[in-house]
Coordinates of C-alpha atoms (C1' of nucleotides) in Angstrom, one line a residue:
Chain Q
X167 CA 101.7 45.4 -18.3
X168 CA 104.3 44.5 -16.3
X169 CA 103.8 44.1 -12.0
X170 CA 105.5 46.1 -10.0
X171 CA 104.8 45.4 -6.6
X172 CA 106.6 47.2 -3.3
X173 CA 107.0 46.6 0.4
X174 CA 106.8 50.1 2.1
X175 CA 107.9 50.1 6.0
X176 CA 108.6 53.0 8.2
X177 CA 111.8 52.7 9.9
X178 CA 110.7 53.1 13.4
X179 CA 111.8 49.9 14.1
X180 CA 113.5 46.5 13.1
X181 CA 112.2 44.5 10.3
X182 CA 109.7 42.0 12.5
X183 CA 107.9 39.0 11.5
X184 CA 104.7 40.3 10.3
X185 CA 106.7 43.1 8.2
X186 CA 109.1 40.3 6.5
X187 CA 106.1 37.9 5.5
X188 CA 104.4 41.1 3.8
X189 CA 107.8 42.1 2.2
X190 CA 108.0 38.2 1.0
X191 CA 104.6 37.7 -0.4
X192 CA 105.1 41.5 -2.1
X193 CA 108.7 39.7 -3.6
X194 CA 107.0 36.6 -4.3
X195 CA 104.4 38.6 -6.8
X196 CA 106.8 40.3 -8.2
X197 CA 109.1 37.3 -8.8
X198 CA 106.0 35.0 -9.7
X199 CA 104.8 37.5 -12.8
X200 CA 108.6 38.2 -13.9
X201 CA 107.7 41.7 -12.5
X202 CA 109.6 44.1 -10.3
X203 CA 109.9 44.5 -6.8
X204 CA 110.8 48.3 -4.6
X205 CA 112.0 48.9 -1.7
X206 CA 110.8 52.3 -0.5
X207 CA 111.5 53.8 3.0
X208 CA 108.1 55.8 4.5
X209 CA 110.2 57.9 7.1
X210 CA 107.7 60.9 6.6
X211 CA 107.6 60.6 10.8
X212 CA 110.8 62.4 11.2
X213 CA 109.9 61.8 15.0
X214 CA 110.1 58.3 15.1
X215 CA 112.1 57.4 12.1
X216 CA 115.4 56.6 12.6
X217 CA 118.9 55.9 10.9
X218 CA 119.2 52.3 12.7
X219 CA 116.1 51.6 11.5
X220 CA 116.5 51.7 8.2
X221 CA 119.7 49.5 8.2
X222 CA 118.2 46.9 10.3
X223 CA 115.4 46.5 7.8
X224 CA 117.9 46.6 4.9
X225 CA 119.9 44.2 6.9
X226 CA 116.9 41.5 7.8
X227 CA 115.0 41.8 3.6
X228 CA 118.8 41.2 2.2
X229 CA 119.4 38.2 5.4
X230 CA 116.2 36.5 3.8
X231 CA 117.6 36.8 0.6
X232 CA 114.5 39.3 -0.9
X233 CA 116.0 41.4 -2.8
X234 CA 114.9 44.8 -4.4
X235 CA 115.1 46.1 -8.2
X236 CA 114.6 49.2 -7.3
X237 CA 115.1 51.7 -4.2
X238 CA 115.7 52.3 -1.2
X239 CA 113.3 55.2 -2.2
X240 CA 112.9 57.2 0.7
X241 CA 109.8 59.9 1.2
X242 CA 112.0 62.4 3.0
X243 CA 113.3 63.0 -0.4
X244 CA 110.4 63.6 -2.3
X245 CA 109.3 66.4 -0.3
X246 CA 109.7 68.5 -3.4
X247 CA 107.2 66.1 -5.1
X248 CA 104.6 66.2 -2.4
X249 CA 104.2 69.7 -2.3
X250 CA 103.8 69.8 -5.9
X251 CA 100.8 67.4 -5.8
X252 CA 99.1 69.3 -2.8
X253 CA 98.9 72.1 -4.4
X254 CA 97.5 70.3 -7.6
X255 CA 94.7 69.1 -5.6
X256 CA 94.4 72.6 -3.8
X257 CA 94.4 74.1 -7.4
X258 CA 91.6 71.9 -8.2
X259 CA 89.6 71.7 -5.4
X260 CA 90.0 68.5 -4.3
X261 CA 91.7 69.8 -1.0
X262 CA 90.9 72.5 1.3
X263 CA 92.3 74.7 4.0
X264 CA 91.6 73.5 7.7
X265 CA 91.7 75.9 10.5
X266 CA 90.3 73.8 13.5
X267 CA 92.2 73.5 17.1
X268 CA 93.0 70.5 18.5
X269 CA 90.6 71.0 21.1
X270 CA 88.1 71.6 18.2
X271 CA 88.5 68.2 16.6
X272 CA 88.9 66.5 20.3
X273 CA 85.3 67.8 21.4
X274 CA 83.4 67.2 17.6
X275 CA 85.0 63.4 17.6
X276 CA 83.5 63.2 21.3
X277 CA 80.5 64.4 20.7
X278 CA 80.0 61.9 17.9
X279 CA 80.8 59.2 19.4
X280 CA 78.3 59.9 22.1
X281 CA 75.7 60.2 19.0
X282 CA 76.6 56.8 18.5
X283 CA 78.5 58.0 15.2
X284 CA 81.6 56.8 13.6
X285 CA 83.6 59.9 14.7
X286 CA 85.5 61.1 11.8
X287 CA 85.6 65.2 10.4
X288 CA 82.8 66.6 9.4
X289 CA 83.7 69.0 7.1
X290 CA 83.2 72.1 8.8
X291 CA 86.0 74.1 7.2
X292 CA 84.8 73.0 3.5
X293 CA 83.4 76.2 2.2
X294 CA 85.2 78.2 4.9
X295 CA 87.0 81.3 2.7
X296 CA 88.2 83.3 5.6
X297 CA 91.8 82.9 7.2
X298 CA 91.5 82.4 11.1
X299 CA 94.6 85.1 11.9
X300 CA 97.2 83.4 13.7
X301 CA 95.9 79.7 12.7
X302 CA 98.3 78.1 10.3
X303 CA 96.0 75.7 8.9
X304 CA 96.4 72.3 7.7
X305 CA 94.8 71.0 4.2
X306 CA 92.4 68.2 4.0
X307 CA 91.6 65.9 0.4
X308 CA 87.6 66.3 -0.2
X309 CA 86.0 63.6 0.0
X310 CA 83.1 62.2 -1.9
X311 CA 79.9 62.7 0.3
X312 CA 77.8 60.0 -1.0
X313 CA 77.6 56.7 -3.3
X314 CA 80.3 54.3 -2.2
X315 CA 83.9 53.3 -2.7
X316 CA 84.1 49.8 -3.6
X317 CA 87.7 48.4 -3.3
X318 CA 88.5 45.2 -5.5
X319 CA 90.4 43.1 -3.1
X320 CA 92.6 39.9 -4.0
X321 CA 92.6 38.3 -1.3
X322 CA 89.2 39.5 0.2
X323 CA 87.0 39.8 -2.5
X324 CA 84.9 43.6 -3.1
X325 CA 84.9 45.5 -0.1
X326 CA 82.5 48.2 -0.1
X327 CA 82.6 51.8 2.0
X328 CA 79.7 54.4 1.7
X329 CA 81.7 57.6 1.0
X330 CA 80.1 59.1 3.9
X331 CA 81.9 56.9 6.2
X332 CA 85.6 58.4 5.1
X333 CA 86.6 61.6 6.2
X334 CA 88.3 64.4 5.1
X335 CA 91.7 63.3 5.9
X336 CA 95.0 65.8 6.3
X337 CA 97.2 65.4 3.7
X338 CA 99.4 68.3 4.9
X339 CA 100.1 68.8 8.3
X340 CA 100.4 73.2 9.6
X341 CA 104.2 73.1 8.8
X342 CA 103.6 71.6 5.3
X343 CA 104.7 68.1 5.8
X344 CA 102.6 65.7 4.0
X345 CA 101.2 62.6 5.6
X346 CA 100.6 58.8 4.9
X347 CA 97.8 58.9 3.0
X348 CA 98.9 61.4 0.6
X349 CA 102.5 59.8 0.4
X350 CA 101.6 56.7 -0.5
X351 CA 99.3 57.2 -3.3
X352 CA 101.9 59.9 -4.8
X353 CA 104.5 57.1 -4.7
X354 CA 102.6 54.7 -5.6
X355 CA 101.8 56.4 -8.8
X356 CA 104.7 57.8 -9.6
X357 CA 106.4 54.4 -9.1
X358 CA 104.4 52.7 -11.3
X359 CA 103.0 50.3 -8.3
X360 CA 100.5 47.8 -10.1
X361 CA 99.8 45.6 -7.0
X362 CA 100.0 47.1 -3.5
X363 CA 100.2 44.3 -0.9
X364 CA 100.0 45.3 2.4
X365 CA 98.8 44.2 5.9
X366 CA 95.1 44.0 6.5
X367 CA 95.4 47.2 8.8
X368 CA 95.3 49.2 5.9
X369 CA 91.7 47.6 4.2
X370 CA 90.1 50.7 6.5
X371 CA 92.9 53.4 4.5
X372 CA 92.4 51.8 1.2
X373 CA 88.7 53.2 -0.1
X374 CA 90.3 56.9 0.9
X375 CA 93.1 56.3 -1.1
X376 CA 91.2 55.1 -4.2
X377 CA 89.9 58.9 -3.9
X378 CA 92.6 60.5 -4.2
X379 CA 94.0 58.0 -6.9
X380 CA 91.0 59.4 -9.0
X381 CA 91.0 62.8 -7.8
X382 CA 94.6 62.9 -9.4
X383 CA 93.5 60.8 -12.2
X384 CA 95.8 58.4 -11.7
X385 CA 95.1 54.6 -12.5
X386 CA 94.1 52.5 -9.4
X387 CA 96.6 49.5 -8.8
X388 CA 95.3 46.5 -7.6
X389 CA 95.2 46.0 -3.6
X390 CA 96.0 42.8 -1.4
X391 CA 95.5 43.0 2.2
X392 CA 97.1 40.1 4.4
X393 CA 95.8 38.9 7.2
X394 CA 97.6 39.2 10.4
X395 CA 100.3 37.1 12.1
X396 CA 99.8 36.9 16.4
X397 CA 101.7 35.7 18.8
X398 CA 102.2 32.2 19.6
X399 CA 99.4 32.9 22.7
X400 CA 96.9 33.9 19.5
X401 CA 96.9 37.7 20.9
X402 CA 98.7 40.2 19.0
X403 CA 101.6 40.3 18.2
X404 CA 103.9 42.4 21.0
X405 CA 107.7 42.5 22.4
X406 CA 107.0 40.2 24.8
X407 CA 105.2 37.5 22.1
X408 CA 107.3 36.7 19.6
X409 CA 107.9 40.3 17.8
X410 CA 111.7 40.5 17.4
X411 CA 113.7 41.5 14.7
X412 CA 114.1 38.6 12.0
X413 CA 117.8 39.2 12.8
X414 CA 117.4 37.3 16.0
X415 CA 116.5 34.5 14.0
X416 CA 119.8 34.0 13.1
X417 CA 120.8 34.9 16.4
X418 CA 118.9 32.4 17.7
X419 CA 120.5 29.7 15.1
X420 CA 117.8 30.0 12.3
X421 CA 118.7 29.8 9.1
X422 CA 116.8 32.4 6.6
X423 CA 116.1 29.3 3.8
X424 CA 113.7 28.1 7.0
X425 CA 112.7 31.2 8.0
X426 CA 111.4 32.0 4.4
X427 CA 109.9 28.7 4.1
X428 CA 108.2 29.0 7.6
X429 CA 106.3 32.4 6.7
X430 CA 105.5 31.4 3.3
X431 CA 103.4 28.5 4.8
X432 CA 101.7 31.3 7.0
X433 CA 98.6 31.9 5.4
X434 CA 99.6 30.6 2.1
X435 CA 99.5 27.0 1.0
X436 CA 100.1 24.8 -2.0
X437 CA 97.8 21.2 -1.2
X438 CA 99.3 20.0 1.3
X439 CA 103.1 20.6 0.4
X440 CA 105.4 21.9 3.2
X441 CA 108.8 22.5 2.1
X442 CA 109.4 24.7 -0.8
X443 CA 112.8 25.6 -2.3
X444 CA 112.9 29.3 -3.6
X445 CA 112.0 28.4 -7.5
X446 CA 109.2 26.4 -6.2
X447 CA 107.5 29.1 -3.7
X448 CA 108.2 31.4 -6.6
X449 CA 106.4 29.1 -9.4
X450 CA 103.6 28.0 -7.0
X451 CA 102.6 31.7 -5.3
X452 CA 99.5 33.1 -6.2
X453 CA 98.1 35.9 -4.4
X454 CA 94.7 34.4 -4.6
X455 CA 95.3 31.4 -2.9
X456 CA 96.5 33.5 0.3
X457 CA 94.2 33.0 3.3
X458 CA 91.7 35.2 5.2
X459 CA 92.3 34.7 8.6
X460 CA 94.6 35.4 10.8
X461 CA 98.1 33.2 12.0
X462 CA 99.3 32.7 15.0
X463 CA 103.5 31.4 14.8
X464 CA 104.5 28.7 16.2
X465 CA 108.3 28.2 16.9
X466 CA 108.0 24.4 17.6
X467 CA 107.1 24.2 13.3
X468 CA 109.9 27.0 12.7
X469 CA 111.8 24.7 14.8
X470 CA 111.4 21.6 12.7
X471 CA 111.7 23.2 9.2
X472 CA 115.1 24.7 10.7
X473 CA 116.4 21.2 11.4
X474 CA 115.3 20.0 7.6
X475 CA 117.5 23.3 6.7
X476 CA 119.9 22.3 8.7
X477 CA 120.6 19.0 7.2
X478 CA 120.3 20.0 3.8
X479 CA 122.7 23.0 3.9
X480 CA 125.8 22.9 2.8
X481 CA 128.9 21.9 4.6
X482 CA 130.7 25.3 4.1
X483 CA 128.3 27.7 5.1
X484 CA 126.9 25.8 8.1
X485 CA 130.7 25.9 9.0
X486 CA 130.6 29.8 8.5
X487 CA 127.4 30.2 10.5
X488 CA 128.7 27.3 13.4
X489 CA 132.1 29.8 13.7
X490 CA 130.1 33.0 14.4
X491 CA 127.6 31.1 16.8
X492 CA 130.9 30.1 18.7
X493 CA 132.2 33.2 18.5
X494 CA 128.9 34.4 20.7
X495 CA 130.0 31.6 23.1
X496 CA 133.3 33.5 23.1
X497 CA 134.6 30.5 21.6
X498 CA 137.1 31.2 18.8
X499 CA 136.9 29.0 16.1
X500 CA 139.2 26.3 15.4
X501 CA 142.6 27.5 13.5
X502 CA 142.0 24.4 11.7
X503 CA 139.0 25.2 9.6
X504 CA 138.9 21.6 8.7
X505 CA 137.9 20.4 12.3
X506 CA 134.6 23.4 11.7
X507 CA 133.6 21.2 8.9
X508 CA 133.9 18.0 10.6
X509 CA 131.9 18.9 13.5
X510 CA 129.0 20.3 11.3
X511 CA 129.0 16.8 9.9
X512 CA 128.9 15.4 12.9
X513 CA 126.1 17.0 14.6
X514 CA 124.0 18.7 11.4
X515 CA 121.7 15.4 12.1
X516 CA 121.1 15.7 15.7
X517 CA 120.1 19.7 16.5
X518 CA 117.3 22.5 15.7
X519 CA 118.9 25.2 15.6
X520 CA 123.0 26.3 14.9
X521 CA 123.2 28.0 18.3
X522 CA 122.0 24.4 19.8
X523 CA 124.7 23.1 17.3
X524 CA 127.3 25.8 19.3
X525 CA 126.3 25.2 22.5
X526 CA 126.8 21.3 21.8
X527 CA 129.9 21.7 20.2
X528 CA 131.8 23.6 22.6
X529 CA 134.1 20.5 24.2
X530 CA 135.7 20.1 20.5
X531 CA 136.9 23.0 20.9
X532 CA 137.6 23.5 24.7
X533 CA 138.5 20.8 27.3
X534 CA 135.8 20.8 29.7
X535 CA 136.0 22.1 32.9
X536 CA 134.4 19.8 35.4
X537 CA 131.7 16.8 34.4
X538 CA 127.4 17.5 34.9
X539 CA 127.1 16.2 38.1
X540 CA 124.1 13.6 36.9
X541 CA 126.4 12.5 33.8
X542 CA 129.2 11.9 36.3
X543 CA 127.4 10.2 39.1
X544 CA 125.6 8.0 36.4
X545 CA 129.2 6.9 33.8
X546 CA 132.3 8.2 35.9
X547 CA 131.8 5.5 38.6
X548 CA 134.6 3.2 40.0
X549 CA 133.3 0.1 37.7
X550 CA 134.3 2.4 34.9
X551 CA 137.9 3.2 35.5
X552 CA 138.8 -0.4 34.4
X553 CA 136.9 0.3 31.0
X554 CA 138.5 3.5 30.5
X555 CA 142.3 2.7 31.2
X556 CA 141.4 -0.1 28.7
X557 CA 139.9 2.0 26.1
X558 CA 143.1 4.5 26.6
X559 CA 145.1 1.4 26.2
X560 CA 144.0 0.4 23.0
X561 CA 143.4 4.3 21.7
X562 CA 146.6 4.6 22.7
X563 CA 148.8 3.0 19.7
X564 CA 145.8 2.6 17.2
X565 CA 146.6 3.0 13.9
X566 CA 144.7 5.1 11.8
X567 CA 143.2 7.1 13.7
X568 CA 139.8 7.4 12.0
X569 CA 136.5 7.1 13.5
X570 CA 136.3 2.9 12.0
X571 CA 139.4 2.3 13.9
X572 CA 138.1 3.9 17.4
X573 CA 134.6 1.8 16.7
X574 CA 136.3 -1.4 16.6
X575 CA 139.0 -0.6 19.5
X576 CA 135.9 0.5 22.1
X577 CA 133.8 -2.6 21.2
X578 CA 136.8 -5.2 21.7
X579 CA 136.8 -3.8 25.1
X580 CA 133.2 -4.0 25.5
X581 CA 133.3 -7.8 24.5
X582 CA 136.7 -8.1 26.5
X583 CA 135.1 -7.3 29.6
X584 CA 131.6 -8.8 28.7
X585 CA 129.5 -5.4 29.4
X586 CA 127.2 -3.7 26.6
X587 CA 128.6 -1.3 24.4
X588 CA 127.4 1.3 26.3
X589 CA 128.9 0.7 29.3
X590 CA 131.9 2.1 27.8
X591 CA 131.0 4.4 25.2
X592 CA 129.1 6.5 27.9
X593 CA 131.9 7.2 30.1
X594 CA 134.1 8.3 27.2
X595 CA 131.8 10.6 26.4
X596 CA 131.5 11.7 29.7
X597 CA 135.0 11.9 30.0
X598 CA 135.7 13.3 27.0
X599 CA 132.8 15.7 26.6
X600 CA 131.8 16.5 30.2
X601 CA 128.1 15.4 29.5
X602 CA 126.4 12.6 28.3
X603 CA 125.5 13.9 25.2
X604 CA 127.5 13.8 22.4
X605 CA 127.7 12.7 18.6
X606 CA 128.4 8.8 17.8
X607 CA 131.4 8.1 20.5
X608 CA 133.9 7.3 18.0
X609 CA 133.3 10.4 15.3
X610 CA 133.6 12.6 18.5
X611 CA 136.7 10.9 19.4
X612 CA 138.4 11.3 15.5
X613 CA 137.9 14.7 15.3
X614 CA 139.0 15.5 19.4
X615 CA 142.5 13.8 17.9
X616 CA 144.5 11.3 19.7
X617 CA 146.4 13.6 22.0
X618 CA 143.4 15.5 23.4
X619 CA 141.2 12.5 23.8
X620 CA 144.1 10.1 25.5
X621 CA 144.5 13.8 28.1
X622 CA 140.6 14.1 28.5
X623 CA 140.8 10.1 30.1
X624 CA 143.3 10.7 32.1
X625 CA 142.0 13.3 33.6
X626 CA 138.7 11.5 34.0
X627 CA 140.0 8.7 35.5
X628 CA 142.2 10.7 38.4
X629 CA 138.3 12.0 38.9
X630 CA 137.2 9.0 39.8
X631 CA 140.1 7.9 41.9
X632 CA 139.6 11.5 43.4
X633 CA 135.9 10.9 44.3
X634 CA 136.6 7.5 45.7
X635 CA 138.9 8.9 48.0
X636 CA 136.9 11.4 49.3
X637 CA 133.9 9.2 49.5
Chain L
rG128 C1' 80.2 53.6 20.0
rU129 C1' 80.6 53.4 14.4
rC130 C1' 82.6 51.0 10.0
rC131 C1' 85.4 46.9 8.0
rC132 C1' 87.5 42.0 8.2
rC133 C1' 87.8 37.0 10.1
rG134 C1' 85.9 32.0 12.4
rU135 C1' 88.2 23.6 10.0
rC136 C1' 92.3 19.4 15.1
rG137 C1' 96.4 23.0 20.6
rU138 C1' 99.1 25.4 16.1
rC139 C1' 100.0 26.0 10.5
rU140 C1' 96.7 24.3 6.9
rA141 C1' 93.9 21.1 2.6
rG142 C1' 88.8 21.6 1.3
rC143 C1' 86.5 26.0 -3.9
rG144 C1' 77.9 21.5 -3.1
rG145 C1' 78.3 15.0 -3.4
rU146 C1' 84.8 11.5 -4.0
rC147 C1' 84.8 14.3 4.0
rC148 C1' 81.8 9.3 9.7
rA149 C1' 87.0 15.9 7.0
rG150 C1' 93.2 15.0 4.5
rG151 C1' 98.5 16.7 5.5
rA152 C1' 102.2 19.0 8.7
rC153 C1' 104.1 20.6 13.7
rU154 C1' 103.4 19.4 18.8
rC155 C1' 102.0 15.5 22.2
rC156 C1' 101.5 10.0 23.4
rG157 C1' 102.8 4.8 22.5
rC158 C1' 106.1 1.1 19.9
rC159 C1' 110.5 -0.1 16.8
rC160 C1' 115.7 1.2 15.8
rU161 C1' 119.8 2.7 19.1
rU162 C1' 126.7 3.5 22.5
rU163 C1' 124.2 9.1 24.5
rC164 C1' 121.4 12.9 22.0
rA165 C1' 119.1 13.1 17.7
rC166 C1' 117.5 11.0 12.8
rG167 C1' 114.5 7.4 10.8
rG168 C1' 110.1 3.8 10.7
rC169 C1' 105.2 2.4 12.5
rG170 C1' 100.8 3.6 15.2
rG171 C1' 97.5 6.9 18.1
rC172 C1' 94.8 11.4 20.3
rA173 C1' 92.6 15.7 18.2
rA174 C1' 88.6 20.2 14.4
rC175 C1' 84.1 22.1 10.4
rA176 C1' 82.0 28.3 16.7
rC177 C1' 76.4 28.2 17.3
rG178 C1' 71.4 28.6 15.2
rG179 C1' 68.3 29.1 11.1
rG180 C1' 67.6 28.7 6.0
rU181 C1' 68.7 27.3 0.3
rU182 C1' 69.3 22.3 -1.8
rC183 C1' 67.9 15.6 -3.3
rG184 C1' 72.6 16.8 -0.7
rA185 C1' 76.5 22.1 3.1
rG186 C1' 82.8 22.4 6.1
rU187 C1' 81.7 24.4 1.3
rC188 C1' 76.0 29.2 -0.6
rC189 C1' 72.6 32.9 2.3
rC190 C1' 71.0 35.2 7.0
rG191 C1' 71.4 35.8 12.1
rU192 C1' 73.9 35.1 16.9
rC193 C1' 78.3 34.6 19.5
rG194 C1' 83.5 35.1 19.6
rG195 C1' 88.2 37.3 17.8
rG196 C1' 90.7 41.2 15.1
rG197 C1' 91.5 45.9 12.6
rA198 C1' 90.3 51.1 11.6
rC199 C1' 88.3 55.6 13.3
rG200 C1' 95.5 60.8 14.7
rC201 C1' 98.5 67.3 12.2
rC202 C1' 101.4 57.9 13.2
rA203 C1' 102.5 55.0 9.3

RNA sequence: GUCCCCGUCGUCUAGCGGUCCAGGACUCCGCCCUUUCACGGCGGCAACACGGGUUCGAGUCCCGUCGGGGACGCCA
């Protein structure tokens, strides 16, 4: 039989961490057994779903590169479907009308819990017959009373429930509506799900829907729970902790190869491998081998793997990625598309993340506007206007202009005037980049260009005269 | 409260009864390299929650305690 696996989210929000691991390890199955992977939408919450939503998920899943064979299915559609299985179960007894109030369920829960009881419905509307005039009433699956519901777990192992612990859920709200529990399983079924992978908030769900799996006579597909990811602090995971949208990854200069990578390694592992290319996480996955605990993330690993991404990816698309991180600077890239690449090369080796790479690169592509004060203090003193009217001198009529060249021009002035290299590299770079940090002085000065470079010392050494002056 | 799950370095993890005075990775700290920042190289710190069993032998199996999490909705 083939796997079919699915990642089910409801669109009342961006796709977050914890959701795109789940959707991953639900695309790695699939991918792993040759099998197919869905994409369905569970909006039955008209409420909280929304149109946003839905794109942002779409958005992040096809960012990380997981795609779908089938879907978006969305539940708002299948309304038609729903109804026609409620009434099935109605028709054979497996459900039953519900009359209770609000206030009703609100004082039975409370009274159970002060009984010391797992509060949960008790069934009083079971054998009820009678309509309660003016009560539209909601229906409710019957559950088993006794023996117990033992789900098969992948990950965990059997997991057993006594049946008298589950309750009598709703599967059809007043107005009709059909909720989670029933959705899922009629989707699931009808979609030909074989292994349902989900987050470990649903174990407690699972043994209720294994009921009405059978009460429908439906085959039971086999269930995965993953463990939780938390915040970096260990507590759950909230807005303020880490839960953004996996799009602000990228905003935030991620690329998705790392991102991908990263979860993969959360609550997974292969020995004691760390990086894994897609063909490789693919070959290697097994569901089996996923962990039982809980995973806190950690941005300073993220961090790491993004610089191995970083240096691995190609020229052109880290060019691509560089231009719109600039553009967020409000920096338009380069008209020559050329100088992009060159400045990917020269700084792919030296940054985390392509926003670090942006923020770095900024004096290639605009002349700075006045020095860091501790750069300047430290390299733009009067002992360095000597080395830079000599480093202009020989920049001046150097022929090529390549980065070989500029090396061998800036260390005969080193040796001409006896001082260590860096006691004129630094204040070119200061001059020419406005800080002391920079790629290799004389790449930074090849790709600048002659013109703009020759300007940028000028203007550094009026500075100085400037600040001598004044002092 | 009730039910369910979980518990190896700060973090991610390897470990599936002996090969573990517990291995790898990130972080951190030294040293080397170095024109800045990085990269890279070398070295170091650091953990089996606790208590009982079972066994010749337990991080690995069982029980309990403690700690953490999840679920208990006309949300999904």
């Amino acid at each position: 039989m083939t796997v079919r696996t699915r990642f089910a989210p409801s669109p009342t929000g961006y796709l977050h961490i914890g959701g795109a691991r789940t959707a991953l390890f639900s695309w790695l199955q699939a991918r792993h057994c040759g099998g197919q992977f869905v994409l369905r939408i569970e909006d039955t919450d008209r409420e909280r779903s929304t149109e946003p939503a839905v794109q942002a998920i779409l958005d992040g899943m096809r960012w990380l590169g997981l795609d779908w064979d089938e879907g978006p299915f969305y539940q708002t559609q299948r309304f038609d479907r729903y109804r026609e299985v409620i009434e099935q179960l109605l028709q054979s007894g497996h459900a039953y009308r519900c009359y209770c109030s609000r206030e009703e369920l609100d004082a039975m829960r409370s009274a159970q819990q002060a009984r010391g009881e797992k509060s949960r419905y008790d069934g009083r509307c079971r054998e009820r017959s009678e309509p309660r005039p003016g009560v539209e009433p909601v229906l409710r699956f019957r559950m088993p009373r006794t023996g117990t519901t033992a789900v098969e777990d992948r990950v965990r192992g059997r997991v057993n429930f006594a049946n008298d612990e589950l309750d009598d859920l709703i599967i059809a709200r007043s107005d009709g509506s059909p909720t989670y529990n029933l959705t899922v399983v009629v989707d699931d079924m009808d979609m030909g799900i074989t292994d349902v992978i989900r987050g470990d908030d649903h174990l407690n769900n699972t043994p209720k829907q294994i009921n009405i799996f059978n009460a429908l006579g439906a085959k039971v597909p086999a269930f995965a729970h993953l463990p939780m990811i938390l915040g970096p602090d260990g507590a759950k995971l909230s807005k303020r902790h880490g839960a953004v949208g996996v799009m602000q990854y990228r905003e935030e200069g991620f690329l998705p190869g790392a991102l991908v990578n990263y979860l993969v390694r959360l609550g997974w592992a292969h020995g004691d491998q760390e990086l894994f290319s897609r063909a490789e996480m693919i070959e290697m996955f097994d569901i089996a081998d996923v962990n039982h605990s809980a995973s806190a993330i950690n941005t300073g690993k993220l961090e790491w793997l993004n610089q191995h991404y970083v240096k691995q990816a190609d020229t052109e698309s880290l060019a691509a990625e560089l231009a719109w991180q600039l553009a967020r600077l409000d920096i338009a890239a380069s008209p020559d598309p050329g100088k992009l690449k060159l400045v990917v090369a020269a700084q792919r080796e030296r940054v985390k993340t392509l926003a670090e790479m942006a923020e770095n690169s900024r004096f290639f592509f605009r002349r700075p506007t006045d020095y860091e004060p501790k750069a300047a203090r430290k390299n733009l003193k009067r002992e360095a206007e000597p080395l830079l009217a000599a480093v202009r001198c020989e920049l001046a009529g150097l022929q090529p202009w390549q980065a070989e060249a500029i090396h061998a021009a800036v260390v005969a002035v080193a040796e001409r005037a006896s001082v260590k290299l860096g006691k004129v590299a630094q204040p070119v770079r200061v001059a020419v980049c406005g800080g002391a940090v920079s790629p290799p002085i004389d790449a930074t000065l090849a790709i600048l260009g002659r013109e703009e470079t020759l300007a940028r010392i000028d203007r550094a050494r009026k500075w100085i005269a400037s600040q001598v002056e004044s002092a």
